[in-house]
Amino acid sequence: MFSDNSHQTIHALGEVELITAIGKWLGPVSPPSPTGMGDDCAVMDTSNIGRQLFTTDSVSYGRHFDNSVPPSAAGAKLIKRNLSDIAAMGGHPGPALLNLLCAPNLRTDWLQDFMSGIRQTCQNYQVSIVGGDIGTLPAGQFTAALSLTGQMHVAPLLRSGAEIGDAIYVTGTLGGSIYQKHYNFTPRLTEGQWLARSNYCSSMMDITDGIAKDLNALLPQGSAAHIYLPSLPLSLDAHRHAQKTGETALKHAFCDGEDYELLITIKSEAQLSKLESEWNARFPLTPLTKIGVIATRQNDALYLDASTKEALPWVKGFEHLV
Amino acid sequence: MFSDNSHQTIHALGEVELITAIGKWLGPVSPPSPTGMGDDCAVMDTSNIGRQLFTTDSVSYGRHFDNSVPPSAAGAKLIKRNLSDIAAMGGHPGPALLNLLCAPNLRTDWLQDFMSGIRQTCQNYQVSIVGGDIGTLPAGQFTAALSLTGQMHVAPLLRSGAEIGDAIYVTGTLGGSIYQKHYNFTPRLTEGQWLARSNYCSSMMDITDGIAKDLNALLPQGSAAHIYLPSLPLSLDAHRHAQKTGETALKHAFCDGEDYELLITIKSEAQLSKLESEWNARFPLTPLTKIGVIATRQNDALYLDASTKEALPWVKGFEHLV
């Protein structure tokens, strides 16, 4: 993705031509100024938006993708990471800003492929890139950050809101995302929107650092999660990864990051069978699995095996800043 | 700003504690979730905003600031760069998202000082930091990006809109920003808002890469700018820098980047004397200088000396990606 032949790099192109090229590469997802790129700010009509969502997430070469990931898939991942945050509120995606931090020796054709993934994903989800910024990093480095807006048609599903007695559910399967799912996932937008419209949920978030780290954010003060370990929806890649690492697939499902599934708590008064049958009718291809319940905390343990009531040994998910 | 003693670094703190610390450092400019940090997205009430502005800009260690710049001033610069874009539309600043890309060996006390500059500047301009993201860079590196929203109370002043015959004005003085002004500037928010409310302007932008590069963006098709060279408002630092570089102060005023002044075109039918006297009454401390006029283009030259009609040799401002 980097080159010593400067003719192949963005350095040869220069900033002005690069911005023009990016506009072309983005095509229909880059609206004309002042709605889009080309002025000091993008101007958006928000007169019909009551509540706006606002989120940001980035991908860095060497951290969120490597040379085994096609550049277009890395670009798609940037958009989908942010879409997953919109999904986790139950929102609908809107306009976005793109920050590119590139080494001057980044290959122009690599960046074009990266942008083609952004374009395709933006088209799929009706996101437009309305502005951005280009900065430089030392040779061999690349980071892209996106700031995405969204709209709520109903009240957003927050992380706070769960109560003792609520059931804990997850969508999809968990663990081993390192093989492909970390970029080859579908953000649960339709599912999140459906859950926000329905009256079942007390709280919701997306799983980015593993349940071990993320579930804590949904637990109310003085509570602990009792987990039905045999029910955890293990992915095939969790099993595959376990064979390689010598750990259990269960641990991978609980601690691996980047599942981009929804973690949901369901109000204790809800009819779980009704929820599950409605879900299965609406999303027959997406598993929704009850993995536990929120109970009063008895001791230090945050997560317990629901059958033995013993503390689970996994309290750490993916740790950043290492 | 970096340390080999890991106890002093953000690596020792870890991500969860770092996010908590950032919330504390930001204090009152970090509103509680869901308006602010702590959920998958920030939720903003936009029901009273007709037109929203959206912009992003970053600062990188080694490019936009170095060790001679106090960390709090570097943090302030990040906010002010973005405020300058809001000013260039005539807008009022709103909530923002902060992306921090830090080496794990970044000193925690340095980051705290950087954030104190963000906090102070956000308080001064009533900006709140409602969310963000933390990513990692290799040892010795630091980049921060901000995505800032804004609101328009009147129609935004775009870059397009100038016509042949319009006069060209700049605020403040130009050149030599490398000494201090590149971080020690005041974004021209009040001035931009006043200009957007008044009926004098046909277009506006802020000068970030030097007039030589930026003015081009305001010139309509088939036009050229005739510049009154003796009128260019040279800063003291433009003179100071010229003594060091051996170039003319005029060239520094025309080509240096990071002035963060407003570049304005005034409608040909406007009474310039009325504009100037109103300006001086409203902004007695901020010079507003007529530096040229937009005329029909006769040849390749984009910028001409208004008295000799000769092409100016400076057509390049600050070049990125080098």
XYZ file of C-alpha atoms in Angstrom:
644
model
C 0.000 0.000 0.000
C 3.054 2.277 0.213
C 5.584 2.896 -2.534
C 9.093 4.303 -2.943
C 8.198 5.202 -6.516
C 6.851 8.679 -5.855
C 4.861 8.778 -9.102
C 2.512 6.174 -7.653
C 1.935 8.088 -4.421
C -0.385 10.802 -3.209
C 2.682 13.012 -2.729
C 2.962 13.264 -6.541
C -0.707 14.181 -6.771
C -0.589 17.046 -4.270
C -3.380 18.130 -1.968
C -5.623 20.043 -4.383
C -5.648 17.281 -6.995
C -6.084 14.650 -4.299
C -9.201 16.365 -2.978
C -10.565 16.563 -6.528
C -9.782 12.879 -7.039
C -11.496 11.940 -3.770
C -14.626 13.771 -4.916
C -14.569 11.787 -8.153
C -13.893 8.476 -6.421
C -16.822 9.098 -4.070
C -19.100 9.929 -7.002
C -22.763 10.127 -5.998
C -22.078 9.921 -2.266
C -20.229 13.283 -2.474
C -22.940 15.927 -2.928
C -21.996 19.330 -4.388
C -21.107 22.298 -2.166
C -22.536 23.746 0.048
C -24.314 20.488 1.001
C -21.022 18.679 0.443
C -17.290 19.263 0.071
C -15.820 22.496 -1.250
C -16.589 25.181 1.296
C -15.324 25.970 4.789
C -18.169 23.937 6.270
C -20.843 21.666 4.881
C -24.365 23.069 5.263
C -27.088 20.597 6.210
C -30.822 21.118 6.391
C -31.801 19.921 9.855
C -35.214 21.549 9.991
C -36.999 18.179 9.991
C -34.674 16.451 12.449
C -35.809 16.479 16.049
C -33.015 14.505 17.618
C -29.678 14.096 15.901
C -27.091 11.414 16.646
C -23.387 12.123 16.451
C -20.585 9.556 16.606
C -16.991 9.045 15.475
C -14.698 6.059 14.973
C -11.488 5.403 13.084
C -9.508 2.640 11.362
C -5.712 2.506 11.468
C -3.442 0.411 9.291
C -1.753 -2.167 11.496
C -4.465 -1.999 14.153
C -7.890 -2.288 12.578
C -6.746 -3.848 9.324
C -3.583 -5.238 7.787
C -2.406 -6.290 4.334
C -4.663 -9.368 4.417
C -7.725 -7.085 4.260
C -8.628 -5.729 0.794
C -8.403 -1.902 0.781
C -12.062 -1.588 -0.231
C -13.011 -3.752 2.771
C -10.935 -1.494 5.046
C -12.828 1.520 3.684
C -16.132 -0.271 4.162
C -15.111 -1.151 7.720
C -14.635 2.527 8.581
C -18.216 3.310 7.566
C -19.678 0.160 9.153
C -17.950 0.728 12.527
C -19.753 4.059 12.722
C -23.025 2.641 11.388
C -22.872 0.077 14.176
C -22.927 2.945 16.701
C -25.975 4.449 15.007
C -27.581 0.981 15.043
C -26.892 0.698 18.771
C -29.162 3.716 19.401
C -31.823 2.541 16.947
C -31.090 5.428 14.565
C -30.980 6.124 10.833
C -27.630 7.236 9.334
C -27.111 10.735 7.879
C -24.254 12.848 6.473
C -20.624 12.227 7.518
C -17.189 13.896 7.595
C -14.035 11.999 6.615
C -10.564 12.646 8.073
C -7.720 11.021 6.175
C -4.287 10.913 7.796
C -1.913 9.559 5.175
C 1.799 9.064 4.735
C 2.980 10.907 1.598
C 4.226 7.551 0.259
C 0.701 6.079 0.289
C -0.083 4.631 -3.144
C -2.791 6.559 -4.991
C -4.349 3.363 -6.374
C -4.552 1.899 -2.871
C -6.384 4.990 -1.638
C -8.713 4.824 -4.631
C -9.607 1.232 -3.702
C -10.091 2.251 -0.067
C -12.435 5.038 -1.196
C -14.363 2.647 -3.460
C -15.253 0.638 -0.358
C -16.405 3.831 1.339
C -18.476 4.770 -1.700
C -20.154 1.389 -2.013
C -20.992 1.188 1.683
C -22.242 4.774 1.767
C -24.502 4.019 -1.185
C -25.844 0.892 0.500
C -26.767 2.807 3.637
C -27.584 6.213 2.119
C -24.740 8.014 3.844
C -23.167 11.033 2.134
C -19.647 12.321 2.741
C -20.177 16.065 3.062
C -16.691 17.190 4.020
C -13.417 16.234 5.604
C -9.764 16.944 6.096
C -6.460 15.490 4.926
C -3.436 15.377 7.194
C -0.062 13.713 6.985
C 1.538 10.916 8.967
C 5.085 9.535 8.725
C 5.959 7.081 5.931
C 4.169 3.747 6.103
C 1.174 4.908 8.130
C -2.503 5.424 7.462
C -5.470 6.299 9.671
C -8.953 7.351 8.640
C -11.601 8.725 10.991
C -15.265 9.265 10.253
C -17.751 11.472 12.077
C -21.260 10.264 11.311
C -24.584 11.898 12.047
C -27.852 10.058 12.449
C -31.496 10.707 13.053
C -33.933 9.238 15.545
C -37.541 8.658 14.484
C -38.341 7.422 17.980
C -36.608 7.812 21.354
C -33.003 6.527 21.289
C -32.136 3.308 23.113
C -29.449 4.321 25.612
C -26.915 2.285 27.549
C -28.548 3.352 30.773
C -32.035 2.039 31.427
C -31.506 -1.600 32.407
C -32.859 -2.766 35.764
C -32.368 -5.761 37.988
C -34.496 -8.599 36.614
C -33.993 -7.644 32.959
C -32.942 -10.374 30.530
C -29.732 -10.038 28.480
C -29.790 -10.841 24.748
C -27.281 -10.692 21.897
C -27.747 -10.759 18.139
C -25.716 -13.024 15.841
C -22.803 -15.138 17.003
C -19.728 -14.163 18.970
C -15.950 -14.659 18.958
C -13.117 -15.157 16.501
C -13.816 -11.966 14.594
C -10.110 -11.766 13.829
C -10.588 -14.186 10.925
C -12.963 -12.088 8.841
C -15.881 -10.723 10.763
C -13.959 -7.697 12.079
C -14.399 -6.176 8.621
C -16.880 -8.528 6.978
C -19.856 -7.725 9.209
C -23.241 -6.147 8.581
C -24.121 -3.351 10.996
C -27.391 -4.230 12.738
C -29.186 -1.073 11.624
C -32.586 -2.543 10.752
C -32.518 -4.670 13.865
C -31.595 -1.692 16.065
C -34.335 0.448 14.523
C -36.879 -2.311 15.085
C -35.825 -2.717 18.722
C -36.045 1.055 19.318
C -39.584 1.099 17.872
C -40.685 -1.926 19.883
C -41.255 -1.560 23.583
C -39.175 -4.533 24.734
C -35.745 -3.015 25.351
C -34.475 -1.205 28.412
C -30.958 -0.594 27.038
C -28.755 -1.387 24.062
C -25.172 -1.059 22.821
C -22.978 -2.643 20.179
C -20.268 -5.144 21.115
C -16.919 -3.777 20.009
C -14.531 -4.826 22.779
C -16.171 -8.107 23.810
C -18.986 -8.753 26.286
C -16.392 -9.048 29.053
C -15.684 -5.347 28.728
C -18.870 -3.997 27.164
C -21.656 -5.622 29.224
C -20.440 -3.729 32.290
C -21.701 -0.508 30.659
C -25.317 -1.776 30.723
C -25.334 -3.085 34.297
C -27.033 -0.759 36.772
C -25.384 0.090 40.110
C -25.333 -2.856 42.516
C -26.089 -5.474 39.897
C -24.293 -8.448 38.356
C -24.924 -10.457 35.204
C -25.747 -14.153 35.536
C -24.658 -15.717 32.248
C -26.117 -18.910 30.725
C -22.785 -20.183 29.448
C -24.211 -23.076 27.396
C -26.438 -20.580 25.578
C -23.678 -18.231 24.413
C -23.930 -18.176 20.589
C -20.402 -19.239 19.644
C -19.340 -18.498 16.094
C -17.572 -21.073 13.961
C -14.565 -18.768 14.060
C -14.596 -18.790 17.873
C -14.128 -22.578 17.693
C -11.530 -22.232 14.953
C -9.594 -19.615 16.907
C -9.759 -21.704 20.088
C -8.018 -24.578 18.321
C -5.210 -22.215 17.458
C -4.861 -20.410 20.790
C -5.550 -23.300 23.154
C -8.196 -21.184 24.913
C -11.874 -22.191 24.982
C -14.272 -21.011 22.287
C -16.413 -19.709 25.159
C -13.644 -17.417 26.275
C -13.199 -16.107 22.743
C -16.926 -15.442 22.464
C -16.854 -13.581 25.763
C -13.618 -11.623 25.373
C -12.790 -11.130 21.683
C -13.517 -7.698 20.314
C -15.110 -6.465 17.094
C -18.235 -8.625 16.951
C -20.355 -5.577 16.045
C -23.433 -7.355 17.353
C -26.117 -5.742 19.495
C -26.112 -6.334 23.240
C -29.614 -5.763 24.564
C -31.442 -5.833 27.872
C -35.153 -6.696 27.848
C -37.537 -5.310 30.443
C -38.487 -7.865 33.086
C -42.191 -7.370 32.410
C -41.801 -8.165 28.674
C -43.094 -11.422 27.238
C -39.890 -13.014 26.031
C -41.659 -15.605 23.892
C -43.570 -12.862 22.099
C -40.376 -10.897 21.499
C -38.606 -13.975 20.179
C -41.375 -14.991 17.797
C -41.731 -11.445 16.456
C -37.975 -11.267 16.016
C -37.810 -14.606 14.203
C -40.583 -13.533 11.852
C -38.876 -10.218 11.124
C -35.211 -11.349 11.109
C -35.185 -15.083 10.296
C -31.481 -15.028 9.392
C -30.232 -13.211 12.499
C -30.135 -15.214 15.726
C -31.343 -13.432 18.874
C -30.145 -15.294 21.945
C -30.909 -14.893 25.617
C -27.539 -15.161 27.350
C -28.312 -14.108 30.893
C -30.185 -12.023 33.397
C -29.369 -9.033 35.575
C -29.459 -9.824 39.296
C -28.557 -8.100 42.541
C -24.828 -8.122 43.109
C -23.761 -10.265 46.087
C -20.005 -9.707 46.073
C -17.262 -8.329 43.853
C -18.156 -10.556 40.921
C -19.684 -8.715 37.969
C -20.291 -11.805 35.836
C -21.412 -15.173 37.233
C -22.050 -18.585 35.746
C -25.855 -18.743 36.087
C -25.841 -22.451 36.922
C -22.964 -22.644 39.443
C -23.181 -19.002 40.668
C -19.398 -18.894 40.464
C -17.632 -15.774 39.266
C -16.542 -15.921 35.645
C -12.781 -15.538 35.249
C -13.137 -13.212 32.235
C -13.471 -9.590 33.158
C -11.276 -8.071 30.460
C -12.125 -7.535 26.833
C -9.987 -5.984 24.178
C -7.616 -3.446 25.721
C -6.590 -0.410 23.693
C -3.472 1.686 24.214
C -1.145 -1.323 24.237
C 5.662 15.114 25.789
C 6.580 11.412 25.559
C 8.193 9.306 28.244
C 10.012 5.990 28.587
C 8.812 5.836 32.180
C 5.561 4.004 31.550
C 4.026 5.161 34.853
C 3.826 8.685 33.440
C 2.118 7.607 30.227
C -1.434 6.992 29.080
C -0.466 3.337 28.571
C -0.348 2.948 32.352
C -3.761 4.560 32.675
C -5.525 2.280 30.176
C -8.420 3.236 27.942
C -11.314 3.159 30.407
C -9.520 5.285 33.005
C -8.236 7.607 30.289
C -11.777 8.275 29.043
C -12.890 8.963 32.621
C -9.940 11.313 33.082
C -10.730 13.141 29.839
C -14.282 13.707 31.035
C -12.944 15.177 34.284
C -10.350 17.328 32.510
C -13.042 18.724 30.223
C -15.280 19.510 33.206
C -18.256 21.677 32.274
C -17.659 21.413 28.511
C -18.350 17.659 28.717
C -22.129 17.326 29.232
C -23.533 14.084 30.702
C -24.756 11.228 28.487
C -26.824 11.045 26.301
C -26.152 14.699 25.356
C -22.450 13.996 25.822
C -19.923 11.172 26.174
C -20.815 7.736 27.483
C -23.160 6.151 24.972
C -22.739 4.758 21.459
C -23.660 8.162 19.997
C -24.278 11.608 21.416
C -27.889 12.752 21.114
C -28.445 16.403 20.199
C -31.662 18.360 20.102
C -31.729 19.931 16.639
C -35.400 20.828 16.577
C -34.645 24.569 16.576
C -31.797 24.464 14.062
C -32.760 25.171 10.479
C -29.363 24.935 8.858
C -26.506 23.120 10.510
C -22.811 23.559 9.702
C -20.395 20.646 9.853
C -16.597 20.862 9.625
C -13.480 18.990 10.689
C -9.817 19.828 11.116
C -6.884 18.304 12.956
C -3.579 19.162 14.626
C -0.540 16.871 14.449
C 2.575 17.031 16.568
C 5.482 17.962 14.309
C 3.238 19.596 11.701
C 0.785 21.965 13.358
C 2.718 22.433 16.573
C 6.075 21.476 18.057
C 7.704 21.518 21.474
C 7.905 25.328 21.404
C 4.089 25.497 21.641
C 2.615 25.011 25.138
C 0.364 21.904 25.169
C -2.651 23.981 26.238
C -2.068 26.276 23.241
C -1.942 23.229 20.942
C -5.292 22.090 22.349
C -6.714 25.577 21.929
C -5.440 25.626 18.336
C -7.417 22.491 17.495
C -10.657 24.148 18.587
C -9.828 27.515 17.007
C -8.907 26.015 13.606
C -12.407 24.580 13.454
C -14.020 27.740 14.845
C -12.319 29.649 12.030
C -14.234 27.474 9.523
C -17.518 28.229 11.285
C -16.559 31.929 11.267
C -15.910 31.731 7.517
C -19.590 30.843 6.961
C -20.862 33.424 9.451
C -22.076 30.709 11.823
C -22.375 30.073 15.556
C -20.451 27.093 16.999
C -22.255 24.047 18.455
C -21.350 20.597 19.835
C -18.174 18.784 18.720
C -16.583 15.316 18.596
C -12.924 14.769 19.510
C -10.665 12.076 17.991
C -7.412 11.505 19.839
C -4.716 9.444 18.141
C -1.971 8.963 20.706
C 1.221 6.990 21.070
C 1.012 4.802 24.193
C 4.133 6.596 25.502
C 2.347 9.968 25.540
C 2.706 11.557 28.972
C -0.562 11.776 30.880
C 0.288 15.222 32.274
C 0.994 16.513 28.759
C -2.417 15.281 27.582
C -4.049 16.868 30.621
C -2.489 20.222 29.685
C -3.565 19.769 26.057
C -7.124 19.097 27.243
C -7.059 22.135 29.533
C -6.532 24.281 26.422
C -9.476 22.557 24.774
C -11.610 23.117 27.867
C -10.764 26.804 28.189
C -11.352 27.504 24.500
C -14.598 25.528 24.459
C -15.802 27.532 27.452
C -14.900 30.807 25.764
C -16.875 29.927 22.645
C -19.638 27.815 24.222
C -18.621 24.622 22.445
C -19.288 21.294 24.159
C -17.388 18.056 23.488
C -20.180 15.493 23.198
C -18.210 12.424 22.174
C -15.103 11.093 20.532
C -12.733 8.236 19.985
C -9.250 7.252 21.098
C -6.875 5.449 18.752
C -3.197 4.596 18.887
C -0.219 5.756 16.854
C 3.405 4.567 17.036
C 5.690 5.908 19.783
C 6.404 9.621 19.622
C 3.312 10.637 17.680
C 0.149 12.547 18.424
C -2.728 13.770 16.253
C -6.078 15.160 17.356
C -9.031 15.792 15.057
C -12.199 17.678 15.882
C -15.555 17.568 14.111
C -17.474 20.709 14.940
C -21.103 21.575 14.269
C -22.475 25.064 13.923
C -25.721 26.882 13.385
C -26.714 29.580 10.932
C -29.118 32.292 12.062
C -29.033 33.800 8.559
C -27.989 32.412 5.155
C -24.378 31.108 5.160
C -21.690 33.074 3.295
C -20.313 30.594 0.760
C -17.088 30.569 -1.229
C -19.096 30.814 -4.416
C -20.972 34.061 -5.038
C -18.274 36.537 -6.038
C -18.643 38.338 -9.385
C -16.400 40.362 -11.621
C -16.222 43.882 -10.230
C -16.375 42.793 -6.574
C -13.782 44.213 -4.193
C -11.490 41.907 -2.194
C -10.948 42.536 1.528
C -9.049 40.816 4.338
C -9.304 41.127 8.109
C -6.271 41.605 10.343
C -2.672 41.394 9.130
C -0.954 38.688 7.119
C 2.280 36.700 7.038
C 4.844 35.264 9.445
C 2.298 33.212 11.375
C 5.065 30.716 12.079
C 6.273 32.853 14.994
C 3.159 32.736 17.119
C -0.002 33.542 15.252
C -0.480 29.991 13.945
C -1.700 29.078 17.408
C -2.105 32.453 19.090
C -4.950 33.732 16.914
C -8.564 34.641 17.608
C -11.058 33.039 15.215
C -13.069 35.812 13.531
C -16.436 34.515 14.707
C -18.117 37.802 15.637
C -16.768 39.434 12.488
C -17.978 36.557 10.282
C -21.422 36.606 11.914
C -21.664 40.365 11.375
C -20.662 40.049 7.727
C -23.224 37.268 7.151
C -25.965 39.448 8.678
C -24.944 42.503 6.657
C -25.678 42.631 2.962
C -22.200 43.622 1.753
C -20.516 40.269 1.082
C -20.739 38.076 -1.980
C -18.376 35.365 -0.681
C -16.116 34.561 2.265
C -13.531 32.034 3.442
C -10.787 31.852 6.028
C -7.119 32.074 5.017
C -5.387 28.882 6.076
C -2.926 28.199 3.248
C -2.126 31.796 2.226
C -3.951 34.099 -0.183
C -1.806 32.711 -3.022
C -3.589 29.391 -2.672
C -6.885 30.344 -1.037
C -8.038 33.365 -3.068
C -8.369 31.153 -6.139
C -11.353 29.469 -4.468
C -13.339 32.738 -4.469
C -12.595 33.792 -8.073
C -15.440 33.082 -10.497
C -14.751 31.413 -13.845
C -12.890 33.680 -16.278
C -11.765 36.157 -13.654
C -8.465 37.315 -12.158
C -7.626 39.242 -9.004
C -5.921 42.615 -9.318
C -4.017 43.122 -6.082
C -3.091 46.502 -4.547
C 0.315 45.362 -3.345
C 1.078 48.489 -1.282
C -2.199 47.972 0.595
C -1.536 44.386 1.707
C -1.697 44.472 5.546
C 1.717 43.052 6.427
C 2.139 41.771 9.959
C 5.180 42.632 12.033
C 6.051 38.946 11.901
C 5.964 39.004 8.087
C 8.730 41.625 8.222
C 10.564 39.701 10.922
C 10.372 36.469 8.952
C 11.512 38.200 5.749
C 14.707 39.311 7.470
C 15.395 35.702 8.300
C 14.474 34.108 4.984
C 15.714 36.811 2.610
C 12.291 36.853 0.918
C 10.100 39.963 0.906
C 7.545 40.562 3.635
C 5.009 40.941 0.824
C 5.678 37.409 -0.338
C 5.263 36.084 3.197
C 1.961 37.945 3.544
C 0.790 36.472 0.252
C 2.053 32.908 0.602
C 2.452 31.958 4.290
C -0.279 29.767 5.681
C -2.212 29.804 8.944
C -3.276 33.452 9.132
C -6.830 32.424 10.100
C -8.102 35.770 8.856
C -11.239 36.224 6.748
C -10.936 36.714 3.001
C -14.032 38.505 1.743
C -15.446 39.738 -1.535
C -17.783 42.763 -1.438
C -20.558 43.223 -3.973
C -19.717 45.812 -6.622
C -22.878 47.765 -5.854
C -22.000 48.122 -2.148
C -20.923 51.463 -0.717
C -17.410 50.637 0.448
C -17.088 53.758 2.588
C -20.279 52.822 4.445
C -19.028 49.270 4.992
C -15.689 50.525 6.259
C -17.149 53.058 8.676
C -19.649 50.540 10.057
C -16.828 48.012 10.429
C -14.567 50.451 12.217
C -17.352 51.392 14.618
C -18.120 47.718 15.325
C -14.574 46.268 15.265
C -12.173 49.135 16.051
C -9.330 46.740 16.901
C -9.559 44.560 13.781
C -8.280 46.067 10.526
C -10.394 45.496 7.423
C -8.339 46.200 4.318
C -9.262 46.393 0.666
C -6.525 44.472 -1.122
C -7.845 44.170 -4.655
C -10.667 43.784 -7.115
C -11.977 40.958 -9.271
C -11.609 41.671 -13.013
C -12.055 39.778 -16.261
C -9.187 37.429 -16.908
C -7.034 38.435 -19.924
C -4.488 35.616 -19.959
C -3.205 32.797 -17.789
C -2.428 35.060 -14.866
C -4.730 34.586 -11.879
C -3.197 37.330 -9.729
C -1.934 40.665 -11.124
C -0.257 43.704 -9.647
C -3.092 46.244 -9.923
C -0.747 49.116 -10.802
C 1.546 47.442 -13.368
C -0.944 44.789 -14.558
C 1.906 42.300 -14.436
C 1.314 38.758 -13.236
C 2.325 38.164 -9.641
C 4.992 35.480 -9.304
C 3.300 33.887 -6.278
C 0.729 31.302 -7.173
C 1.513 28.725 -4.523
C 0.583 28.833 -0.892
C 1.295 26.253 1.753
C 1.513 22.788 0.213
C 0.421 19.780 2.230
C 1.477 16.186 1.666
C 5.183 17.014 1.600
